PDB file of C-alpha atoms in Angstrom:
ATOM      1  CA  MET N   1      77.109 117.799 120.189  1.00 60.00           C
ATOM      2  CA  GLU N   2      80.344 116.243 119.053  1.00 71.00           C
ATOM      3  CA  THR N   3      80.251 113.057 117.223  1.00 75.00           C
ATOM      4  CA  ILE N   4      83.068 110.465 117.711  1.00 78.00           C
ATOM      5  CA  LYS N   5      84.303 108.889 114.759  1.00 80.00           C
ATOM      6  CA  LYS N   6      85.282 105.304 115.248  1.00 84.00           C
ATOM      7  CA  THR N   7      88.349 103.929 113.312  1.00 81.00           C
ATOM      8  CA  SER N   8      87.924 100.670 111.419  1.00 88.00           C
ATOM      9  CA  LYS N   9      89.563  97.497 112.594  1.00 90.00           C
ATOM     10  CA  GLY N  10      91.469  97.028 109.332  1.00 92.00           C
ATOM     11  CA  ILE N  11      93.190 100.564 109.826  1.00 91.00           C
ATOM     12  CA  LEU N  12      93.673  99.987 113.535  1.00 89.00           C
ATOM     13  CA  TRP N  13      95.555  96.717 112.878  1.00 92.00           C
ATOM     14  CA  THR N  14      97.614  98.202 109.722  1.00 95.00           C
ATOM     15  CA  SER N  15      98.914 100.887 112.261  1.00 91.00           C
ATOM     16  CA  TYR N  16      99.713  98.135 114.949  1.00 91.00           C
ATOM     17  CA  ILE N  17     101.842  95.976 112.165  1.00 96.00           C
ATOM     18  CA  LEU N  18     103.508  99.107 111.048  1.00 95.00           C
ATOM     19  CA  GLN N  19     104.413 100.187 114.500  1.00 92.00           C
ATOM     20  CA  GLY N  20     105.765  96.587 115.341  1.00 94.00           C
ATOM     21  CA  ILE N  21     107.975  96.755 112.325  1.00 96.00           C
ATOM     22  CA  VAL N  22     109.332  99.818 113.218  1.00 93.00           C
ATOM     23  CA  ILE N  23     109.886  98.919 116.716  1.00 94.00           C
ATOM     24  CA  PHE N  24     111.523  95.479 115.631  1.00 96.00           C
ATOM     25  CA  MET N  25     114.057  97.152 113.394  1.00 95.00           C
ATOM     26  CA  LEU N  26     114.913  99.744 115.748  1.00 93.00           C
ATOM     27  CA  LEU N  27     115.339  97.159 118.426  1.00 95.00           C
ATOM     28  CA  MET N  28     117.502  94.908 116.390  1.00 95.00           C
ATOM     29  CA  GLY N  29     120.090  98.082 116.182  1.00 92.00           C
ATOM     30  CA  ALA N  30     119.755  98.777 119.759  1.00 94.00           C
ATOM     31  CA  VAL N  31     120.573  95.086 120.707  1.00 95.00           C
ATOM     32  CA  ASN N  32     123.512  95.197 118.398  1.00 94.00           C
ATOM     33  CA  ASN N  33     124.950  98.348 120.068  1.00 93.00           C
ATOM     34  CA  VAL N  34     124.305  96.919 123.803  1.00 94.00           C
ATOM     35  CA  LEU N  35     125.975  93.584 122.762  1.00 95.00           C
ATOM     36  CA  GLN N  36     128.785  95.435 121.071  1.00 93.00           C
ATOM     37  CA  THR N  37     128.879  93.389 117.984  1.00 93.00           C
ATOM     38  CA  GLU N  38     131.778  94.021 115.451  1.00 94.00           C
ATOM     39  CA  THR N  39     129.271  95.731 113.010  1.00 93.00           C
ATOM     40  CA  ALA N  40     127.734  98.082 115.385  1.00 92.00           C
ATOM     41  CA  VAL N  41     131.443  99.088 116.769  1.00 93.00           C
ATOM     42  CA  LYS N  42     132.764  99.502 113.451  1.00 94.00           C
ATOM     43  CA  GLY N  43     129.609 101.503 112.098  1.00 89.00           C
ATOM     44  CA  ALA N  44     129.775 103.838 115.185  1.00 89.00           C
ATOM     45  CA  VAL N  45     133.572 104.485 114.686  1.00 90.00           C
ATOM     46  CA  GLU N  46     133.070 105.199 111.084  1.00 89.00           C
ATOM     47  CA  MET N  47     130.564 107.962 112.188  1.00 86.00           C
ATOM     48  CA  GLY N  48     132.893 109.401 114.577  1.00 86.00           C
ATOM     49  CA  TYR N  49     131.689 108.040 117.963  1.00 87.00           C
ATOM     50  CA  PRO N  50     134.461 106.499 120.160  1.00 90.00           C
ATOM     51  CA  SER N  51     134.196 102.631 120.458  1.00 89.00           C
ATOM     52  CA  GLU N  52     133.425 103.150 124.314  1.00 91.00           C
ATOM     53  CA  TYR N  53     130.055 104.782 123.498  1.00 89.00           C
ATOM     54  CA  VAL N  54     128.516 101.993 121.576  1.00 90.00           C
ATOM     55  CA  MET N  55     126.700 100.737 124.702  1.00 93.00           C
ATOM     56  CA  ALA N  56     125.494 103.867 126.043  1.00 91.00           C
ATOM     57  CA  LEU N  57     124.189 104.625 122.686  1.00 90.00           C
ATOM     58  CA  GLY N  58     122.274 101.321 122.464  1.00 92.00           C
ATOM     59  CA  ILE N  59     120.852 101.804 126.052  1.00 94.00           C
ATOM     60  CA  ILE N  60     119.514 105.173 125.021  1.00 92.00           C
ATOM     61  CA  LEU N  61     117.878 103.783 121.766  1.00 93.00           C
ATOM     62  CA  VAL N  62     116.433 100.987 124.056  1.00 95.00           C
ATOM     63  CA  VAL N  63     114.913 103.405 126.401  1.00 95.00           C
ATOM     64  CA  SER N  64     113.491 105.589 123.367  1.00 95.00           C
ATOM     65  CA  ILE N  65     111.873 102.331 121.992  1.00 95.00           C
ATOM     66  CA  VAL N  66     110.432 101.403 125.245  1.00 95.00           C
ATOM     67  CA  LEU N  67     109.022 104.933 125.653  1.00 95.00           C
ATOM     68  CA  TYR N  68     107.653 104.559 122.000  1.00 94.00           C
ATOM     69  CA  ALA N  69     106.109 101.285 122.561  1.00 92.00           C
ATOM     70  CA  MET N  70     104.013 102.496 125.520  1.00 92.00           C
ATOM     71  CA  PRO N  71     100.811 104.266 124.499  1.00 89.00           C
ATOM     72  CA  LYS N  72     101.075 106.924 127.329  1.00 94.00           C
ATOM     73  CA  THR N  73     104.546 107.939 126.418  1.00 95.00           C
ATOM     74  CA  MET N  74     104.616 107.328 122.577  1.00 92.00           C
ATOM     75  CA  PHE N  75     104.729 110.973 121.840  1.00 95.00           C
ATOM     76  CA  ILE N  76     108.157 111.362 124.079  1.00 95.00           C
ATOM     77  CA  GLY N  77     109.507 108.107 122.599  1.00 94.00           C
ATOM     78  CA  GLY N  78     108.805 109.159 118.963  1.00 93.00           C
ATOM     79  CA  LEU N  79     110.449 112.631 119.608  1.00 95.00           C
ATOM     80  CA  LEU N  80     113.494 110.812 121.081  1.00 94.00           C
ATOM     81  CA  ILE N  81     113.773 108.301 118.124  1.00 93.00           C
ATOM     82  CA  THR N  82     113.424 111.295 115.741  1.00 93.00           C
ATOM     83  CA  ALA N  83     116.503 113.061 117.396  1.00 92.00           C
ATOM     84  CA  TRP N  84     118.199 109.915 117.387  1.00 88.00           C
ATOM     85  CA  LEU N  85     117.761 109.263 113.647  1.00 87.00           C
ATOM     86  CA  GLY N  86     118.451 112.974 112.846  1.00 89.00           C
ATOM     87  CA  VAL N  87     121.855 112.810 114.451  1.00 83.00           C
ATOM     88  CA  GLN N  88     122.656 109.507 112.942  1.00 81.00           C
ATOM     89  CA  TRP N  89     121.821 111.137 109.586  1.00 79.00           C
ATOM     90  CA  LEU N  90     123.865 114.185 110.033  1.00 79.00           C
ATOM     91  CA  LEU N  91     126.743 112.091 110.807  1.00 74.00           C
ATOM     92  CA  MET N  92     126.664 110.092 107.743  1.00 70.00           C
TER      93      MET N  92
END
C-alpha cells in the first residue's frame, strides 16, 4: 500500500509566489520585445540578432511563458524557457 505525502500549505504558497515572480519577470522582457522598445531592440542588436527579429523573439517567449504558467504544459514551457535562457547566455 502506497502512502500519499501531503505538501504543506506554506510550501505550496511559497512555490506559487516564486513561480509568479519568475513568470512576471520573463513577461516584462517579452512585452518589451513585442512592443519593440528602444532598450529591447538595442539589447537584441548587441547580442547579434537583427532588429527585425525582436518581435518574433518576444512572441516566442510569450508562448513559452503561457505554456509554463499552465499546469498541464508546465514541463514543455519550462524546457522552452530553459532553451531560451541558454541561447541568451551563449550570445552574451
